[in-house]
Every structure is written in structure tokens, then in C-alpha cells.
Coordinates of C-alpha atoms and ligand atoms in Angstrom, one line a residue:
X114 CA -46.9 136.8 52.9
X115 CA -50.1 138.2 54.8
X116 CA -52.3 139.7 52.5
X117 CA -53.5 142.0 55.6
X118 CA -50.3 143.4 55.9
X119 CA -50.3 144.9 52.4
X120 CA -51.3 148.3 52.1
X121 CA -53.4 148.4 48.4
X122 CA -52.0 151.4 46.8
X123 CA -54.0 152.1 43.0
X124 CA -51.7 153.3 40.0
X125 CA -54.4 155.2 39.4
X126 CA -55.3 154.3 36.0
X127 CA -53.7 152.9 32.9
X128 CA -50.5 154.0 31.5
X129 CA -48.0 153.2 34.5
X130 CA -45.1 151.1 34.3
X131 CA -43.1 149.9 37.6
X132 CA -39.2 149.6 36.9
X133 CA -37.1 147.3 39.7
X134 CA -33.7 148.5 40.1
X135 CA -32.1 151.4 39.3
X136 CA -28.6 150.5 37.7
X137 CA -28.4 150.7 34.0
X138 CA -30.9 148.7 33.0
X139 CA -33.9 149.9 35.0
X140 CA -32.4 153.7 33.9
X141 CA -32.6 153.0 30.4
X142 CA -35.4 150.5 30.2
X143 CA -37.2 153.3 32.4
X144 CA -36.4 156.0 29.6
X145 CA -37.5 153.5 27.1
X146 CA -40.6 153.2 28.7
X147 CA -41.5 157.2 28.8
X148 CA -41.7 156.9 25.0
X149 CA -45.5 154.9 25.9
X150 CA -46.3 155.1 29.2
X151 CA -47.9 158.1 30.8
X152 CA -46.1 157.2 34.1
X153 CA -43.0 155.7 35.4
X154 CA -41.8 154.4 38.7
X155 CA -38.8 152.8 39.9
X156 CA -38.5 151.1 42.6
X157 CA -34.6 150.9 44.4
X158 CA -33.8 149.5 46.9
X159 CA -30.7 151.2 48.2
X160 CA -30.9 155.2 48.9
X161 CA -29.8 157.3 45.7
X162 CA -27.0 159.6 46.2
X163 CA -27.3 162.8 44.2
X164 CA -24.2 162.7 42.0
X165 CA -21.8 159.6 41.9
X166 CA -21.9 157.8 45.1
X167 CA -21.3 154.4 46.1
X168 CA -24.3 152.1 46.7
X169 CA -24.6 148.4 48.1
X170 CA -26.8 147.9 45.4
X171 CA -24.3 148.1 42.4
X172 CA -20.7 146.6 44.6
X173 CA -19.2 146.2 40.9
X174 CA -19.2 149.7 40.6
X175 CA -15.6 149.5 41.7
X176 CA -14.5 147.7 39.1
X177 CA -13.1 149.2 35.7
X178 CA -15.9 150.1 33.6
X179 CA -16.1 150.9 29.8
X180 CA -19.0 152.0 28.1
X181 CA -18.3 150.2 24.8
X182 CA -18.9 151.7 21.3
X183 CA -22.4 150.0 21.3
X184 CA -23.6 151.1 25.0
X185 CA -22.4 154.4 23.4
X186 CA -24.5 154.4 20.3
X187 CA -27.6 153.2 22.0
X188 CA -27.7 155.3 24.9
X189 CA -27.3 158.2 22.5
X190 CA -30.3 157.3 20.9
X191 CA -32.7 156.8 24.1
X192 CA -30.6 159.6 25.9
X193 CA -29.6 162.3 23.0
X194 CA -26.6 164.3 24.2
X195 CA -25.5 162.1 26.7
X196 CA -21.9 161.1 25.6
X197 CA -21.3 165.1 25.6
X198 CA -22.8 164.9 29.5
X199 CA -20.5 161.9 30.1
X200 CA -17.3 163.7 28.8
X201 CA -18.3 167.0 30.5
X202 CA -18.8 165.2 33.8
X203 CA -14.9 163.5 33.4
X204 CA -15.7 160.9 31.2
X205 CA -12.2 159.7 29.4
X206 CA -12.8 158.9 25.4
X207 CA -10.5 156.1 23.9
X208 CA -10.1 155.6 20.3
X209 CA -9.8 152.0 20.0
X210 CA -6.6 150.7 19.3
X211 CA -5.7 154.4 18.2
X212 CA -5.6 155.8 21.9
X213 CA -4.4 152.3 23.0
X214 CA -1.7 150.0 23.8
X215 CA -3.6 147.1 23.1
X216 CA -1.7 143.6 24.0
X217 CA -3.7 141.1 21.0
X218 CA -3.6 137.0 21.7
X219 CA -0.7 137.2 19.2
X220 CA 1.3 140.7 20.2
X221 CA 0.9 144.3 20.2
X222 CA -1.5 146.1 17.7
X223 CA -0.8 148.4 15.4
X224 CA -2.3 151.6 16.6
X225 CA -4.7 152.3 13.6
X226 CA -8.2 154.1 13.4
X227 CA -11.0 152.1 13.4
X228 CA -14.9 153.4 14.4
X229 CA -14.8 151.9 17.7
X230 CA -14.4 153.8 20.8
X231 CA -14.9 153.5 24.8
X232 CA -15.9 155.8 27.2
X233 CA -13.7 155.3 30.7
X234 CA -15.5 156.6 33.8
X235 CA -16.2 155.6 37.5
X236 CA -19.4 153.7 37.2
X237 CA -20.5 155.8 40.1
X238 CA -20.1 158.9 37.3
X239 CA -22.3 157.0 34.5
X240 CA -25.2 156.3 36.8
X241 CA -25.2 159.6 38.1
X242 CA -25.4 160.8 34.9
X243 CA -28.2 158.9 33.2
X244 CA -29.9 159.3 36.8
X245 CA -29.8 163.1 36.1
X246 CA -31.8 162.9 33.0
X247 CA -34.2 160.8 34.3
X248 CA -34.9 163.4 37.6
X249 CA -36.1 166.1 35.1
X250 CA -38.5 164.0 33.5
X251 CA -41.9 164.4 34.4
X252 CA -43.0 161.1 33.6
X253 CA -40.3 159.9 36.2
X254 CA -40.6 158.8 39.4
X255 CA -37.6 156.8 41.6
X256 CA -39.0 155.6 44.8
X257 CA -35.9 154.9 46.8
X258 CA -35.8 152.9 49.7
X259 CA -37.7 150.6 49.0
X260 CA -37.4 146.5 47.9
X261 CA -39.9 144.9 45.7
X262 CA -40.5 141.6 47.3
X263 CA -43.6 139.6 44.8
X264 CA -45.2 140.4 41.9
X265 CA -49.7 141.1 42.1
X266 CA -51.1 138.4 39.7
X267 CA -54.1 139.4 37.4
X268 CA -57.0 137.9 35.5
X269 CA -55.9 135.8 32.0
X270 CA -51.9 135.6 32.6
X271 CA -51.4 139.2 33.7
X272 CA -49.0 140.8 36.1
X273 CA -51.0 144.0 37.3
X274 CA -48.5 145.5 40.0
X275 CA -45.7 144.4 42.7
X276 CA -45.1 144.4 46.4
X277 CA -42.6 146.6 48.0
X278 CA -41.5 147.8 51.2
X279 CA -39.8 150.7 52.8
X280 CA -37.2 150.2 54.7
X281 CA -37.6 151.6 58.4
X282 CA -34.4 151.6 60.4
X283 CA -36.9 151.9 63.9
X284 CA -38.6 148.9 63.3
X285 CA -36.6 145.3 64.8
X286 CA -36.7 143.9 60.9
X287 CA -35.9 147.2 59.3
X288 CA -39.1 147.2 56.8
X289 CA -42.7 148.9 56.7
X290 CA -45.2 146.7 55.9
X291 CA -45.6 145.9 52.1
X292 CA -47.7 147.7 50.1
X293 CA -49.0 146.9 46.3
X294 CA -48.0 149.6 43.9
X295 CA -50.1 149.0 40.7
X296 CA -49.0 148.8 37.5
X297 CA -49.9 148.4 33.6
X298 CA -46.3 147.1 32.8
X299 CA -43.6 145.8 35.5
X300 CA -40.0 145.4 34.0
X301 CA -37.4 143.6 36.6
X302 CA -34.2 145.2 36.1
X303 CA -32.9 143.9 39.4
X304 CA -29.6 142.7 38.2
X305 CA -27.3 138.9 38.8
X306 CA -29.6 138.2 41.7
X307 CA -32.8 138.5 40.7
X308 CA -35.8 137.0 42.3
X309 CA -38.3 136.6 39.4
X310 CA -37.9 133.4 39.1
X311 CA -38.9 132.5 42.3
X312 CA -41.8 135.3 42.1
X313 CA -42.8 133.9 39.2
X314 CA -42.8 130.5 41.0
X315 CA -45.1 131.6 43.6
X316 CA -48.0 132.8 41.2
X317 CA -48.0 129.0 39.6
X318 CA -45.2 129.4 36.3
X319 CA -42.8 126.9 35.9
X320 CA -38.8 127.9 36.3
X321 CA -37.2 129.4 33.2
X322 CA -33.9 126.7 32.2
X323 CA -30.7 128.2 32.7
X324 CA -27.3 128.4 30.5
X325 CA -24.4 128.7 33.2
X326 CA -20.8 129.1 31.6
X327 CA -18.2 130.0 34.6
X328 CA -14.3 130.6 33.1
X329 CA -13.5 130.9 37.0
X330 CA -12.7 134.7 36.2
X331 CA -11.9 136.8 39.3
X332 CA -11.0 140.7 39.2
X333 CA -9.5 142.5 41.5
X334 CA -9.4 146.6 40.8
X335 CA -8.0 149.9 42.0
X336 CA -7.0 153.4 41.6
X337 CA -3.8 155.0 41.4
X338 CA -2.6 158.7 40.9
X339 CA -0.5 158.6 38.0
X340 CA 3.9 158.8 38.6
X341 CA 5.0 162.3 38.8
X342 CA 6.3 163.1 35.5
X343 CA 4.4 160.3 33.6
X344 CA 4.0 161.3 29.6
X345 CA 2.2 159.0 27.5
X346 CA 0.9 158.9 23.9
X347 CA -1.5 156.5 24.8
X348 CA -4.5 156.4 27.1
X349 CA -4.7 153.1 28.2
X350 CA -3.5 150.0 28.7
X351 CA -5.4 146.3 27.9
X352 CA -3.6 143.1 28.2
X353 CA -5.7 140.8 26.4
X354 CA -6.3 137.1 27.1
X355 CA -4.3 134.5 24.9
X356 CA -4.1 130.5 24.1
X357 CA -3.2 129.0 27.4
X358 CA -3.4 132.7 29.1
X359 CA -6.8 133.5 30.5
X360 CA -5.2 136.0 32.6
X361 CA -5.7 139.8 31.4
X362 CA -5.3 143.8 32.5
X363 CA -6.5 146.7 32.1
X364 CA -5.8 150.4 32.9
X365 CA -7.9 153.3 31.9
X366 CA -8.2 156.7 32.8
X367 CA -11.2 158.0 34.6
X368 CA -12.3 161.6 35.9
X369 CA -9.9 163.2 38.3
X370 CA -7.3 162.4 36.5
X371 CA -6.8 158.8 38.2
X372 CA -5.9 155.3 36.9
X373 CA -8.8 152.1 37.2
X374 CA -6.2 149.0 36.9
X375 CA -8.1 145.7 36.7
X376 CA -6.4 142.2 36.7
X377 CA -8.6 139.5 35.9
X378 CA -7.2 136.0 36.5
X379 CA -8.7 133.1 35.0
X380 CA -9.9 129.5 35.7
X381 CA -10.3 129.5 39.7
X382 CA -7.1 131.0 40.7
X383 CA -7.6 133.7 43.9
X384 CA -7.3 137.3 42.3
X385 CA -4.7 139.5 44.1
X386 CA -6.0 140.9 47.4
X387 CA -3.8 144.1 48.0
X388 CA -0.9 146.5 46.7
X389 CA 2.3 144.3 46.8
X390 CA 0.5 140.9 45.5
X391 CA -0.9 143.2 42.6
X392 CA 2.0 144.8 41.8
X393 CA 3.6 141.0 41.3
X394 CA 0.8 139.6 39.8
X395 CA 1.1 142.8 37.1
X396 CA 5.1 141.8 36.7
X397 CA 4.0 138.2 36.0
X398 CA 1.9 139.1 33.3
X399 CA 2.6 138.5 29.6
X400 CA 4.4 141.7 29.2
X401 CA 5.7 144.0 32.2
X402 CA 4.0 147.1 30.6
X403 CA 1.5 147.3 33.6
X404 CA 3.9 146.7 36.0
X405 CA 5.5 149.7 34.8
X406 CA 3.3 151.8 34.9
X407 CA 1.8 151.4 38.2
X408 CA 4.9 150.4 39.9
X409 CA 5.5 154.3 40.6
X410 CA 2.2 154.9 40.7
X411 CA 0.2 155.9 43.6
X412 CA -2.6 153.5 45.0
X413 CA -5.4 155.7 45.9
X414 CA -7.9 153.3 47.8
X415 CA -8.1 149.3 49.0
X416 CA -7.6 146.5 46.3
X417 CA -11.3 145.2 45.4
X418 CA -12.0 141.8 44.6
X419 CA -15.0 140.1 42.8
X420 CA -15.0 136.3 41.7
X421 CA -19.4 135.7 40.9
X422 CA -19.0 136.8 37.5
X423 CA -20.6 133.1 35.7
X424 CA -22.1 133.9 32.5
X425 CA -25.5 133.0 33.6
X426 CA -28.9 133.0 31.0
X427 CA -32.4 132.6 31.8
X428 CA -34.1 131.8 29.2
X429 CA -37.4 133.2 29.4
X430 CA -38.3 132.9 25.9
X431 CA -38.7 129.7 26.3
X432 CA -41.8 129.3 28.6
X433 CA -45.0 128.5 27.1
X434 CA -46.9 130.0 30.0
X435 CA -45.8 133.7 31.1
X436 CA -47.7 136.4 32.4
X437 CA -48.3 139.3 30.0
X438 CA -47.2 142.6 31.1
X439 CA -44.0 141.4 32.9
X440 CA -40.2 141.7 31.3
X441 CA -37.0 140.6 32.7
X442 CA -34.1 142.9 31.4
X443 CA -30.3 143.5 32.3
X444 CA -28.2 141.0 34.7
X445 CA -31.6 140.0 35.9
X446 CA -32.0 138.0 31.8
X447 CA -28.4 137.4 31.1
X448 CA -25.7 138.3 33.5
X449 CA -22.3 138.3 31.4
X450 CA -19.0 137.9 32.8
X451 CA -16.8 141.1 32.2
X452 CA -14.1 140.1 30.6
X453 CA -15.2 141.8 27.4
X454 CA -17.3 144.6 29.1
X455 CA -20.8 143.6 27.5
X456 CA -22.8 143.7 30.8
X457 CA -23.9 148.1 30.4
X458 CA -24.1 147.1 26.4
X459 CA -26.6 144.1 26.5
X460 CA -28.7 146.1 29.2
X461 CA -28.8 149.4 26.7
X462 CA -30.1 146.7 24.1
X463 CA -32.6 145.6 26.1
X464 CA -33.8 149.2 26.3
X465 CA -34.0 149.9 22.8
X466 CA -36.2 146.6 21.7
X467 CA -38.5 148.1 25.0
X468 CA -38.5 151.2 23.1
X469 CA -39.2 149.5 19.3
X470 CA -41.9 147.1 20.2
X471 CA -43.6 149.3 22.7
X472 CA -43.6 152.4 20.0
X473 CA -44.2 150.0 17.2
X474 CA -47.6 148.2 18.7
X475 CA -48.6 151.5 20.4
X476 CA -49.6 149.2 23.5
X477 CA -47.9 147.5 26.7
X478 CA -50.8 144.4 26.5
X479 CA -50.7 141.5 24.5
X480 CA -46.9 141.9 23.6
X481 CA -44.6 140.3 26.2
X482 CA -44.2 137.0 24.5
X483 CA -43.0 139.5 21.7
X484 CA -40.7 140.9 23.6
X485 CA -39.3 137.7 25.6
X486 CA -38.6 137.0 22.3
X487 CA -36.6 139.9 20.5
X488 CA -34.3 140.6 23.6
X489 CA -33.4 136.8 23.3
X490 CA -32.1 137.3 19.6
X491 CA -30.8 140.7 20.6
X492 CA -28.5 139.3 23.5
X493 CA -27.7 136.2 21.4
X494 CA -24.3 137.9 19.7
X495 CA -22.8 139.2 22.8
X496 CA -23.7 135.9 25.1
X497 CA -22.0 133.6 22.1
X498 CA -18.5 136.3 22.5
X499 CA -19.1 136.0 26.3
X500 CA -19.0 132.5 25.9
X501 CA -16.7 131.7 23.4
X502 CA -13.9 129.4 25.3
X503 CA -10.7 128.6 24.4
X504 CA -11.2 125.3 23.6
X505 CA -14.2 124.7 21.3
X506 CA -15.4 121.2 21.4
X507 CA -13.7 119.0 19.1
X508 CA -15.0 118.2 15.1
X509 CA -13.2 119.8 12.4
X510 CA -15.6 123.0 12.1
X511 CA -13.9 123.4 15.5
X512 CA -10.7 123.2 14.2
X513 CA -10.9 125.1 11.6
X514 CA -12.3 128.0 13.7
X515 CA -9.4 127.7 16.5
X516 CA -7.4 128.0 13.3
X517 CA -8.9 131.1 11.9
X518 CA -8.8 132.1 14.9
X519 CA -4.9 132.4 15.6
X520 CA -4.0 133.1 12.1
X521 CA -6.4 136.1 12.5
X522 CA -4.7 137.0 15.8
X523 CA -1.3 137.0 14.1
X524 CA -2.1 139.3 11.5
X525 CA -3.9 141.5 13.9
X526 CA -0.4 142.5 15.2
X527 CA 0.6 143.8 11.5
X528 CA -2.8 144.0 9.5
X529 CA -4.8 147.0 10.1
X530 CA -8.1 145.2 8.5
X531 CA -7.3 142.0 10.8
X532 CA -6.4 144.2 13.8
X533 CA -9.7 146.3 13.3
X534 CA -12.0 142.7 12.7
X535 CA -10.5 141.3 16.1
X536 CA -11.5 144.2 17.8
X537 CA -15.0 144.0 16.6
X538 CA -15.2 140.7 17.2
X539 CA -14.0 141.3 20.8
X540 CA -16.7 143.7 21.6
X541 CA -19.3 141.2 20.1
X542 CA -20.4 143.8 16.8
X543 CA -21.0 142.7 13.4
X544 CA -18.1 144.3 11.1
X545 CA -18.6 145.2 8.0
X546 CA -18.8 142.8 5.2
X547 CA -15.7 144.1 3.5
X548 CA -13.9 144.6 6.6
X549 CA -14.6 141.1 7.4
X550 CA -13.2 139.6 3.8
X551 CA -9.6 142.2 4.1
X552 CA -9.6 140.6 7.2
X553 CA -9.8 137.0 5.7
X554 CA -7.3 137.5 3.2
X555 CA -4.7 139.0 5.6
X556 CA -4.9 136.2 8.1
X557 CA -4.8 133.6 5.3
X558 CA -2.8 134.9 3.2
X559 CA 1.2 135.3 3.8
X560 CA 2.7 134.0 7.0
X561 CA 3.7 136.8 9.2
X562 CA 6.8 137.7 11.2
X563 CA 7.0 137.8 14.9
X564 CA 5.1 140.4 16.2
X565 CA 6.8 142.9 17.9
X566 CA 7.7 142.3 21.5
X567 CA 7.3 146.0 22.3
X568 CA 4.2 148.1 22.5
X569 CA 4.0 150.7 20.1
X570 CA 5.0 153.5 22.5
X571 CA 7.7 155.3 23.5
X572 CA 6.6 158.3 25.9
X573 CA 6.1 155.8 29.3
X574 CA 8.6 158.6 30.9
X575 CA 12.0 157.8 32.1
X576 CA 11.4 160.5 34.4
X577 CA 8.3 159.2 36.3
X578 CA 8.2 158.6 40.0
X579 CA 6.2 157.9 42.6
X580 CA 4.1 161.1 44.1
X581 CA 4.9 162.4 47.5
X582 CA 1.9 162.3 49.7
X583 CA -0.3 165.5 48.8
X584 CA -1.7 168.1 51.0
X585 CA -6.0 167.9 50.7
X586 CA -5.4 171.2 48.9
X587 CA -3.2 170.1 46.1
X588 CA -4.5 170.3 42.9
X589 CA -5.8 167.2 41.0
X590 CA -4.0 165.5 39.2
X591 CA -4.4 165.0 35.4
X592 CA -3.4 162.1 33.0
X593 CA -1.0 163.9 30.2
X594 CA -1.9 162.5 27.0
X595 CA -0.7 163.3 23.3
X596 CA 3.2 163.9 22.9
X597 CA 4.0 166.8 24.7
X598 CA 6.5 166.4 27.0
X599 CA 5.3 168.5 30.2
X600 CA 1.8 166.6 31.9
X601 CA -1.0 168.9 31.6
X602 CA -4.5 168.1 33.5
X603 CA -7.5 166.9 31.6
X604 CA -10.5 169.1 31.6
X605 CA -12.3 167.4 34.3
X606 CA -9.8 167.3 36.9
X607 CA -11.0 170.3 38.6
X608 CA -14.4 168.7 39.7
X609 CA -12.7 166.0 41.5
X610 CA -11.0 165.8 45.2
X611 CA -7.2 165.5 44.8
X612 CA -5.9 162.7 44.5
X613 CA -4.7 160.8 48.0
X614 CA -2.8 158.0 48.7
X615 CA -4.6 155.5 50.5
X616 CA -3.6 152.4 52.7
X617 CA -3.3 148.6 51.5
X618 CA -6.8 147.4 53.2
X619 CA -9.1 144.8 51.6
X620 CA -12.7 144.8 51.1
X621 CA -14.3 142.8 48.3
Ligands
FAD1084 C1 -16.2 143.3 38.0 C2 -17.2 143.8 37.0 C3 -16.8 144.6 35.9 C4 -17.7 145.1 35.0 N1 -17.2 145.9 34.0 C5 -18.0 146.2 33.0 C6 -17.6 147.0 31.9 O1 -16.4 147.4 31.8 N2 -18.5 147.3 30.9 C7 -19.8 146.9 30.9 O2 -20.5 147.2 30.0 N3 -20.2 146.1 31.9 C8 -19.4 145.8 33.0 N4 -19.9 145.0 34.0 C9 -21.3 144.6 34.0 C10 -22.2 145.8 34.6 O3 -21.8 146.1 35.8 C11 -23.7 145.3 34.6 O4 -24.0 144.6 33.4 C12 -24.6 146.5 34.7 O5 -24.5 147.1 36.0 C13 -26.1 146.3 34.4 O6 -26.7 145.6 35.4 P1 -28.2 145.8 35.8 O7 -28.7 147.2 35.8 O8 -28.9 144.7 35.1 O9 -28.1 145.3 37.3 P2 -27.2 145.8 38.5 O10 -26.2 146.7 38.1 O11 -26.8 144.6 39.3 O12 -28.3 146.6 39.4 C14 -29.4 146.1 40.0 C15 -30.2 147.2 40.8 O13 -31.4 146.6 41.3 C16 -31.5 147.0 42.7 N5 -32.3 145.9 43.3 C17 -32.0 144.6 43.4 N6 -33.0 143.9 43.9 C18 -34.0 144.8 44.1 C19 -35.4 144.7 44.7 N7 -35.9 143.5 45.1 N8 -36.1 145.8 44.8 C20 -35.6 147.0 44.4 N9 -34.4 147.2 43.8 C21 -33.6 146.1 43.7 C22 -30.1 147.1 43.2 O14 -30.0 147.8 44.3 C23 -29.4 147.7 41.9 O15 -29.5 149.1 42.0 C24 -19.0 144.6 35.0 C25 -19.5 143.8 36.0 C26 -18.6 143.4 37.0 C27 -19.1 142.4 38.1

């Protein structure tokens, strides 16, 4: 890179932090930073569309997402109101198991109340929204457009700015020339392929060692319009994993009234690429609720498929030479595979020990080996659930634990306290001490009978059938829930196109 080419741009003075990327981590670690900074900028790459619109930026965004109960609680704190924003914009909440029917390693679980919750939306919806509250902050500034391409070096182990350029769609590359934005405190937020390593590289500091764990999980997602006729006393639908069984579903509500179905097969087998192989691979599964379901169902869009989701972790906390002022967060630190949905969580986490240390040393200098540090214990619990595999190594702690382990998933299927400590488990929280020692006394204590082969529903409707094509002006459609036997729309499906059928194309 030619020095002469860069434009110098000043930050104008201390207090100015530079965010890269503009998914969920560089939103919240961008709100975190507002508590300290007196300015904020970040940097995207892609152009921002006002309201929820797809990006190149974020291609998971098609996938089923859930905001999990911890994502929840954390970006309530940094973004107070928010979950009411979510739910307002077509947000779907889900009681967890209560709202569920929840397919455990070891059978159906009982539908009981427990505190955890998910919040079902198009991810396109749950940027928008966090992007909204970060427009009408003063402090905030998103300069679209444009890709950070190397980090500015400063005196004594300091990173003092970055280089970016604007895309230009006249010029034969398609960039400006770079220019150095400065800054007082650069976060990278840049997501799974992240160059800060090789930035980093280029200013003289070693490579950061990797933990790689790949299951072979691929997904492959889409949308339906629900049957005509469909009644339900549950919300959705989550087939999960079990021994010898990596394969698992899910199907959630989101705003319009429409269905997200995901199938996630495991250990290198090809996910299914469109309608009819879905639709099979659904009716293979280890119970044919799905297939059900969706079998009348109508698809709404293409089949999506996504196979690089390795649980990948940098360790940057490890490096003895680092250059203050600089913090990897997000996918760009640890990039989770989704199976349990911890991606949006560990990046909210990240955003809150921002937040604690920055607030709690009053000062962006002098604490990055601080912070390397704190988000590494932070994102230990939900790398170690991302990571867990079926087959710990051998060694009778091991055993044991694969024992526990089943035992506990049997009396999931009957014991409200083991049903409610696998669920916690799942989504990587610590349960409460006495939850945890019910829960130990139920799965050791008597044997238990069969679980129930049949999901603790009854209302999938007899009467459902596939939709006819709709006219554009049709109403929406809305998912019925509770026990009422006519459908009746949700709230938020009359901000939303009606629902259209859509061909059998492929794009992943
Ligand atoms: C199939 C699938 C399903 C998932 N489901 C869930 C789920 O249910 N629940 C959950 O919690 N998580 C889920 N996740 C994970 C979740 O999508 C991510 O963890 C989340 O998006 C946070 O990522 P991030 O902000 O760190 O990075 P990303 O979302 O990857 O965003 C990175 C951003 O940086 C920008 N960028 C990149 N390079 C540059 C550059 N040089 N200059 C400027 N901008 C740049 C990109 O355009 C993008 O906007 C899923 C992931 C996948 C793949």
C-alpha cells in the first residue's frame, strides 16, 4: 500500500472510537462505546438499507435466527426498550419449552415454564432495529460504503486509526483511494472473515493461535406461508440433535406471519438444496412432525444453503505483544457454529465487558490487554457448549459425563427440573444452583419410562392445506397461536407484504 495514495484524515482530537462492521457486534460494541467516547464511527462496507434489507455483508441473514434469552437480557441493558421495539416491529416471543414442541436427545419435553425465552425475527428485522437506535444518537456516525483495508500504527504499541476506502463504481477497481480515519480506540467487529490477523501481521505482531472445531454442520433454510387452516398451541418447532443423530430442525415464526424452517445436517453430508429434497429430508428426520407441518405449507422464496460454520477461536489473549487501543469482538474473536444460536449472544457479551471496563477505568488507553482478557473468560461458557461433541475423549470423567448426560436427557422428557437444566445447558447459561441439584436427583434417581413418542400437541389441524396462490393484495397471513380454533393474524402482519409463493431456485 502507497502511503501517497492515502488521504490523512484527523479524528480531530481524543475521544473517537472507529467500529468495523456493522452486524451485531459493531452495533452493540458501537453503543457500548458511546458510554466513553465522545465520538463514534463505523465503518461498513456494504450500503445500509433503511429498514430490514438484505446485505452481502451479513449472507446468514437468511438463515433462522433466535435472539436467545441472554442476547435478550444484554441488549436490554445497552439498548433499554429494545425487546418492546423488537416485538413491535414483528418480532415472535417463544417461551421456552412452554410455547414449544421441543424434540430433547431422549423424546419430547414436557411443556413447562421455565425463565428462558427467544425472540424469532428475520435477522434483516433485528439489525434494522438496533440500527435505528444507533441513527438518533448523536455520538453516532455509520460511514457506509466503505472497507477498512489496514490498521495506522502508533508510538509504544498503539493502534491510532485505520485505512478505508469508498467504494466508486466509475473507477476500473471500484475503490477511491484510501484514506486514514483517526482514531483513539478501533474495535474490529468484521465478522468469520476477518483480516486482523493479517493487519496485525503487517505492523510486526505475531499470529494469534487458533481453536478450529468443524462438526461438518450444513443448514439449509426457508420460508413458508403457513397451511390454510393451520391451528396450533405451539409456536414452534425444534428437533434437537441426539446420540448418533447430529441432524436437527427448526421452525419459528417470524414477522408477516411466515415460517423460517432450518435443517441442519451433520458431519459433511450436503444439506438439501430445494423444496422436494427438503421436504424428504424433513420426513426422514427423527419424528415426521416437520414434515407435517410444511408439507402443506407454502414455500415463499429459494432454499438457502450455508456449510462454513467451523467453530473457529482466535485467541488473542494470548499474545504477549499487542497494540493498545485495538479489540477484536464478534465472529471476528470467536465465530460459533449455530447449531445452538450463540453467535448474536457471544457478540452482545462482548459489548457489555466494552461497556464495564471502559466505564469502570474511565479511559480507552492502557486497558486492551484487560480487555483481550475478560471477553476470553466471557466467551469461554458458550465456545465449551459450542464445542461439546458427542463423543468426549475417552477416561472415566468422560464416561461418567456421557452418562450424566443421557440419564439427564431421559428425565428431561418427564422431569420439569431436568427438562428446564437441559435447556439451560443448551443455550450455554449457568442454572441456578438448586435447579441444577433437582435436576441431579431426577436424572439419577428412578429409571424412567419411554418417553412419549408424540409431541405434546394436538391442535396441528386436520383441516390444513396448502394455500392457493394469492393475489399481491391479499392480506398477510398470520400464524394462529393459543387454542382457538379459527387462525387469527398476529399483530405485526399488517406491516409485512403478503405472503407469495415463490419458485424452487437455489442460491447459497
Ligand atoms: C446459518 C447461520 C445461522 C445463525 N443463526 C443464529 C441464531 O439463531 N442465533 C444467534 O445468536 N446467532 C446465529 N448465527 C450467528 C450470527 O449470524 C453471528 O454471530 C452474528 O451476525 C454476529 O456476527 P458479527 O457482527 O460478529 O459479524 P457478521 O454478522 O459477519 O458481520 C460483519 C460485518 O462487517 C462488515 N465488514 C466485513 N469486513 C469489513 C471491512 N473490511 N470493512 C468494513 N466492513 C466490513 C460486513 O459487511 C458485515 O456487515 C447464525 C449464523 C449462521 C451462519
Amino acid at each position: 500500500m502507497s502511503l501517497d495514495a492515502r488521504v490523512v484524515e484527523s479524528s480531530g482530537g481524543h475521544g473517537h472510537a472507529v467500529v468495523i462492521g456493522s452486524s451485531l457486534a459493531g452495533l452493540t460494541a458501537a453503543r457500548a462505546l458511546t458510554g466513553l467516547m465522545d465520538r463514534v464511527t463505523v465503518i461498513e462496507r456494504d450500503w445500509l438499507p433503511r429498514g430490514p434489507g438484505r446485505r452481502r455483508g451479513v449472507p446468514q441473514a437468511r438463515h433462522t435466527h433466535s435472539l436467545m434469552t441472554a442476547a435478550q437480557q444484554g441488549l436490554e441493558q445497552l439498548f433499554p426498550g429494545i425487546r418492546q421495539d423488537l416485538v413491535r416491529a414483528g418480532a415472535v416471543h417463544i417461551r421456552i419449552p412452554e410455547d414449544m414442541l421441543l424434540l430433547g436427545p431422549a423424546g419430547w419435553l414436557p411443556r413447562v415454564p421455565t425463565d428462558l425465552s427467544m425472540l424469532s425475527a428475520g435477522r434483516d428485522l433485528l439489525d434494522a432495529v438496533i440500527r435505528e437506535r444507533l441513527y438518533v444518537d448523536p455520538k453516532v456516525t455509520f460511514l457506509q460504503d466503505h472497507e477498512v483495508v489496514a490498521l495506522e500504527p502508533g508510538p509504544h504499541d498503539t493502534v491510532t486509526g485505520v485505512w478505508a476506502r469508498g467504494r466508486n463504481r466509475k473507477e476500473c477497481d471500484g475503490w477511491n483511494p484510501e484514506r486514514l480515519i483517526g482514531a483513539d480506540f478501533v474495535v474490529d467487529a468484521s465478522g468469520r472473515g476477518s483480516q486482523a490477523p493479517e493487519w496485525l501481521a503487517e505492523l510486526g505482531y505475531a499470529a494469534p493461535a487458533e481453536s478450529v472445531a468443524d462438526s461438518g454442520t450444513s443448514y439449509a433454510t426457508t420460508l413458508y406461508a403457513p397451511p390454510v387452516g393451520h391451528v396450533a398451541d405451539f409456536k414452534s418447532l425444534f428437533l434437537m440433535p441426539s446420540p448418533g443423530d447430529p441432524r436437527q430442525a427448526v421452525l419459528n415464526p417470524v414477522e408477516g406471519g411466515r415460517w423460517s424452517v432450518t435443517i441442519a445436517t451433520g458431519n459433511g453430508t450436503p444439506p438439501p438444496s430445494d423444496h422436494a429434497e427438503l421436504l424428504r429430508a424433513a420426513a426422514s428426520l427423527r419424528h415426521p412432525m416437520l414434515r407435517d407441518l410444511i408439507e402443506t405449507a407454502t414455500p415463499l422464496g429459494p432454499v438457502y444453503t450455508c456449510g462454513r460454520t467451523e467453530n473457529r477461536l482466535r485467541h488473542y489473549e494470548k499474545l504477549r505483544r499487542w497494540p493498545d487501543q485495538f479489540l477484536v469482538v464478534g465472529d471476528a474473536l470467536a465465530a460459533l457454529d449455530p447449531a445452538h444460536g450463540h453467535g448474536m449472544t457471544l457478540a452482545v457479551e462482548c459489548a457489555l465487558v466494552l461497556d464495564h471496563l471502559l466505564t469502570a477505568h474511565g479511559t480507552a488507553v492502557g486497558v486492551s490487554h484487560r480487555l483481550r482478557r475478560a471477553l476470553a473468560h466471557r466467551i469461554a461458557p458458550a465456545w465449551q457448549s459450542s464445542t461439546r461433541t458427542p463423543a468426549p475423549p475417552a477416561g472415566l470423567r468422560a464416561r461418567l459425563g456421557r452418562r450424566y448426560a443421557s440419564r439427564l436427557a431421559a428425565a428431561a422428557t418427564a422431569d420439569p427440573h431436568a427438562a428446564a437444566l437441559l435447556l439451560h445447558l443448551h443455550q450455554g447459561l449457568a442454572a441456578p444452583a438448586a435447579l441444577r441439584s433437582r435436576a441431579l436427583r431426577a436424572a439419577l434417581g428412578t429409571r424412567h419410562d419411554p418417553a412419549p413418542m408424540t409431541p405434546p400437541s394436538v391442535t396441528h389441524g386436520p383441516e390444513a392445506r396448502r394455500r392457493r396462490p394469492v393475489a399481491p393484495t391479499a392480506p398477510a397471513i398470520g400464524v394462529s397461536t393459543g387454542s382457538s380454533a379459527r387462525p387469527r393474524p398476529t399483530g405485526s402482519s399488517a406491516h409485512w407484504p403478503a405472503a407469495q409463493p415463490a419458485g424452487d431456485r437455489r442460491r447459497s
